[in-house]
Amino acid sequence: MIDGVIKYNFDFQKSEALDKSQFSDIEATRKRLYALGLIGVYADGIGYGNISKRVNTDSFIITGTQTGHLKSLKAEHYAFVEAYDDKEFYLKSSGAIKPSSEALTHGTIYNLSDEVGAVIHIHSKVVWDFMLKNNYLKTADVEYGTVAMIDEVNRIFSTIDPLTNAKFVMLGHEEGVMSFGRDLAEAELVLYEILGSILI
Ligand SMILES: [Zn+2]
């Protein structure tokens, strides 16, 4: 369940921080999810949760690695994934920070459909338990940030239109849940709908 380990082939070129206009909408969403504890930090200091939005076919902006503990993020906490190839387990990024260690899973979700415009990864024991118990889509007992996880994401959406069921729970990544949508608002709403089902 630790998010702090970079497992993929990483080509990181440190560059100037991103411009605020590139991430202000991500930051607005992140503030709400942080307030709910869906992004945050465990008692042992390990941060969790990350958000991305698509820029082009194979590029996206994502929160940086080990930023989950921060209540608000600045430009130096956002990374630009310029290119990636999940079949080659490759990812190239720039910005002032390395991308989240779960960035390639985001990339695989963007590959599911050109219409996917934003991806959110949260941690919550309550949401995780609820989704497993209620038979939501789930990846098998495989670790995040692995080829096996990429294969699992592709498997569960191989017969399902991803945007009609834009969420899944990660059995092998304790407390881990992914949602996505055409834009950030849609991906965020998917999470709120799950929370609504829990609260009722
Ligand atoms: Zn995670």
Short mmCIF file of C-alpha atoms and ligand atoms in Angstrom, two decimals:
data_model
loop_
_atom_site.label_atom_id
_atom_site.label_comp_id
_atom_site.label_asym_id
_atom_site.label_seq_id
_atom_site.Cartn_x
_atom_site.Cartn_y
_atom_site.Cartn_z
CA MET A 1 0.00 0.00 0.00
CA ILE A 2 3.02 2.24 -0.12
CA ASP A 3 2.89 4.80 -2.91
CA GLY A 4 6.44 6.02 -2.58
CA VAL A 5 8.31 3.57 -4.80
CA ILE A 6 8.91 4.34 -8.44
CA LYS A 7 8.80 1.08 -10.30
CA TYR A 8 8.75 1.99 -13.98
CA ASN A 9 11.37 3.07 -16.48
CA PHE A 10 11.68 6.67 -15.64
CA ASP A 11 12.93 9.40 -17.89
CA PHE A 12 12.65 12.52 -15.78
CA GLN A 13 14.06 15.80 -16.98
CA LYS A 14 13.87 18.39 -14.29
CA SER A 15 12.60 21.64 -15.74
CA GLU A 16 10.85 24.79 -14.66
CA ALA A 17 7.73 24.36 -12.60
CA LEU A 18 4.46 24.27 -14.48
CA ASP A 19 2.35 27.37 -14.98
CA LYS A 20 -0.55 27.76 -12.57
CA SER A 21 -3.01 27.82 -15.46
CA GLN A 22 -1.99 24.22 -16.22
CA PHE A 23 -3.09 22.80 -12.88
CA SER A 24 -5.44 25.22 -11.07
CA ASP A 25 -8.44 23.03 -11.89
CA ILE A 26 -6.64 19.93 -10.56
CA GLU A 27 -5.79 21.85 -7.42
CA ALA A 28 -9.43 22.84 -6.85
CA THR A 29 -10.51 19.20 -7.05
CA ARG A 30 -7.61 18.11 -4.88
CA LYS A 31 -8.54 20.52 -2.10
CA ARG A 32 -11.97 18.93 -1.76
CA LEU A 33 -10.62 15.37 -1.80
CA TYR A 34 -7.95 16.30 0.73
CA ALA A 35 -10.61 17.77 3.01
CA LEU A 36 -12.40 14.42 2.88
CA GLY A 37 -9.22 12.49 3.65
CA LEU A 38 -9.33 10.74 0.28
CA ILE A 39 -5.94 12.27 -0.44
CA GLY A 40 -3.65 12.61 2.54
CA VAL A 41 -1.01 10.93 4.62
CA TYR A 42 -0.83 7.85 6.82
CA ALA A 43 0.48 7.95 10.37
CA ASP A 44 3.79 6.55 9.14
CA GLY A 45 4.28 9.59 6.92
CA ILE A 46 3.53 7.94 3.59
CA GLY A 47 1.33 10.13 1.41
CA TYR A 48 -1.45 8.77 -0.79
CA GLY A 49 -3.74 9.90 -3.57
CA ASN A 50 -3.07 11.54 -6.92
CA ILE A 51 -4.94 13.34 -9.69
CA SER A 52 -4.24 13.86 -13.38
CA LYS A 53 -5.80 15.48 -16.42
CA ARG A 54 -5.12 14.75 -20.03
CA VAL A 55 -3.30 17.28 -22.17
CA ASN A 56 -2.91 15.40 -25.45
CA THR A 57 -3.15 11.83 -26.72
CA ASP A 58 -0.28 10.54 -24.62
CA SER A 59 0.44 13.42 -22.27
CA PHE A 60 -1.07 14.51 -19.00
CA ILE A 61 -0.44 16.62 -15.92
CA ILE A 62 -0.31 14.78 -12.60
CA THR A 63 0.41 15.55 -8.98
CA GLY A 64 4.00 14.86 -8.02
CA THR A 65 5.36 11.93 -6.07
CA GLN A 66 5.03 12.06 -2.29
CA THR A 67 2.79 15.11 -2.16
CA GLY A 68 -0.18 13.48 -0.44
CA HIS A 69 0.64 15.01 2.94
CA LEU A 70 0.39 18.57 1.62
CA LYS A 71 -2.88 20.40 2.11
CA SER A 72 -2.32 22.47 -0.99
CA LEU A 73 0.11 22.09 -3.85
CA LYS A 74 2.13 24.68 -5.69
CA ALA A 75 3.60 24.68 -9.16
CA GLU A 76 6.67 22.75 -8.03
CA HIS A 77 4.43 19.86 -6.93
CA TYR A 78 2.97 19.15 -10.36
CA ALA A 79 4.56 17.02 -13.06
CA PHE A 80 4.02 16.92 -16.81
CA VAL A 81 4.03 13.46 -18.35
CA GLU A 82 5.12 14.22 -21.89
CA ALA A 83 4.94 10.71 -23.23
CA TYR A 84 4.42 7.19 -22.04
CA ASP A 85 4.04 3.68 -23.34
CA ASP A 86 2.50 1.28 -20.89
CA LYS A 87 3.33 -1.69 -23.10
CA GLU A 88 7.00 -0.76 -22.80
CA PHE A 89 6.53 0.28 -19.19
CA TYR A 90 8.00 3.64 -20.10
CA LEU A 91 7.19 7.15 -18.97
CA LYS A 92 8.86 10.47 -19.72
CA SER A 93 8.16 13.54 -17.63
CA SER A 94 9.29 17.07 -16.90
CA GLY A 95 8.49 19.73 -14.34
CA ALA A 96 10.06 20.41 -10.97
CA ILE A 97 9.12 17.04 -9.47
CA LYS A 98 8.82 13.40 -10.49
CA PRO A 99 5.27 12.27 -11.17
CA SER A 100 3.27 10.11 -8.82
CA SER A 101 4.48 6.53 -8.74
CA GLU A 102 1.02 5.57 -9.96
CA ALA A 103 1.28 7.70 -13.11
CA LEU A 104 1.51 4.79 -15.50
CA THR A 105 -1.78 3.39 -14.21
CA HIS A 106 -3.30 6.77 -15.08
CA GLY A 107 -1.77 6.42 -18.53
CA THR A 108 -3.37 3.03 -19.03
CA ILE A 109 -6.76 4.51 -18.13
CA TYR A 110 -6.28 7.31 -20.70
CA ASN A 111 -5.53 4.61 -23.24
CA LEU A 112 -8.93 3.01 -22.61
CA SER A 113 -10.70 5.81 -24.46
CA ASP A 114 -9.81 9.10 -26.14
CA GLU A 115 -12.72 10.56 -24.20
CA VAL A 116 -11.14 10.01 -20.80
CA GLY A 117 -9.94 13.43 -19.71
CA ALA A 118 -9.15 13.06 -16.02
CA VAL A 119 -8.17 10.31 -13.56
CA ILE A 120 -8.31 10.32 -9.77
CA HIS A 121 -6.70 7.85 -7.37
CA ILE A 122 -7.75 7.94 -3.73
CA HIS A 123 -7.21 5.83 -0.66
CA SER A 124 -10.00 5.06 1.77
CA LYS A 125 -10.53 1.96 3.87
CA VAL A 126 -14.27 2.64 4.00
CA VAL A 127 -14.66 3.12 0.25
CA TRP A 128 -12.36 0.18 -0.53
CA ASP A 129 -14.28 -2.19 1.75
CA PHE A 130 -17.62 -0.96 0.40
CA MET A 131 -16.65 -1.43 -3.24
CA LEU A 132 -15.25 -4.92 -2.66
CA LYS A 133 -18.32 -5.98 -0.71
CA ASN A 134 -20.68 -4.63 -3.34
CA ASN A 135 -19.01 -6.15 -6.38
CA TYR A 136 -17.74 -3.04 -8.08
CA LEU A 137 -15.22 -3.61 -10.86
CA LYS A 138 -11.94 -4.66 -9.34
CA THR A 139 -8.40 -5.43 -10.36
CA ALA A 140 -7.11 -8.80 -9.13
CA ASP A 141 -4.67 -9.14 -6.29
CA VAL A 142 -1.79 -7.41 -8.07
CA GLU A 143 0.37 -4.53 -6.94
CA TYR A 144 0.05 -0.98 -8.20
CA GLY A 145 2.71 0.31 -10.57
CA THR A 146 3.28 -3.10 -12.17
CA VAL A 147 2.74 -4.62 -15.59
CA ALA A 148 0.21 -6.90 -13.91
CA MET A 149 -1.84 -3.84 -12.86
CA ILE A 150 -1.81 -2.50 -16.42
CA ASP A 151 -3.00 -5.88 -17.68
CA GLU A 152 -5.73 -5.94 -15.05
CA VAL A 153 -7.05 -2.47 -15.96
CA ASN A 154 -7.21 -3.50 -19.61
CA ARG A 155 -8.86 -6.80 -18.68
CA ILE A 156 -11.69 -5.37 -16.60
CA PHE A 157 -12.60 -2.85 -19.28
CA SER A 158 -12.17 -5.21 -22.23
CA THR A 159 -15.92 -5.79 -22.44
CA ILE A 160 -17.20 -2.65 -20.71
CA ASP A 161 -17.40 0.90 -22.06
CA PRO A 162 -15.11 2.59 -19.55
CA LEU A 163 -17.05 5.83 -19.34
CA THR A 164 -20.26 4.07 -18.37
CA ASN A 165 -18.55 2.51 -15.34
CA ALA A 166 -15.67 4.85 -14.62
CA LYS A 167 -14.38 3.43 -11.36
CA PHE A 168 -12.71 0.38 -9.93
CA VAL A 169 -11.27 -0.88 -6.68
CA MET A 170 -7.74 -2.29 -6.46
CA LEU A 171 -7.84 -5.57 -4.56
CA GLY A 172 -4.06 -5.86 -4.40
CA HIS A 173 -3.51 -2.24 -3.38
CA GLU A 174 -5.12 -1.84 0.00
CA GLU A 175 -7.49 1.14 0.27
CA GLY A 176 -6.77 2.05 -3.37
CA VAL A 177 -9.60 3.20 -5.65
CA MET A 178 -9.55 4.79 -9.12
CA SER A 179 -12.17 6.96 -10.80
CA PHE A 180 -12.11 8.82 -14.08
CA GLY A 181 -14.26 10.81 -16.47
CA ARG A 182 -14.37 13.13 -19.47
CA ASP A 183 -13.09 15.88 -17.23
CA LEU A 184 -12.11 16.46 -13.61
CA ALA A 185 -15.63 17.33 -12.52
CA GLU A 186 -16.94 14.06 -13.89
CA ALA A 187 -14.19 11.97 -12.28
CA GLU A 188 -14.81 13.71 -8.95
CA LEU A 189 -18.55 13.17 -9.18
CA VAL A 190 -18.02 9.44 -9.67
CA LEU A 191 -16.34 9.36 -6.26
CA TYR A 192 -19.12 11.36 -4.65
CA GLU A 193 -21.68 8.95 -6.00
CA ILE A 194 -19.86 6.09 -4.28
CA LEU A 195 -19.66 8.12 -1.07
CA GLY A 196 -23.37 8.82 -1.39
CA SER A 197 -24.10 5.10 -1.60
CA ILE A 198 -22.12 4.57 1.59
CA LEU A 199 -23.83 7.37 3.49
CA ILE A 200 -27.36 6.33 2.65
ZN ZN B 1 -2.34 4.23 -4.08
#
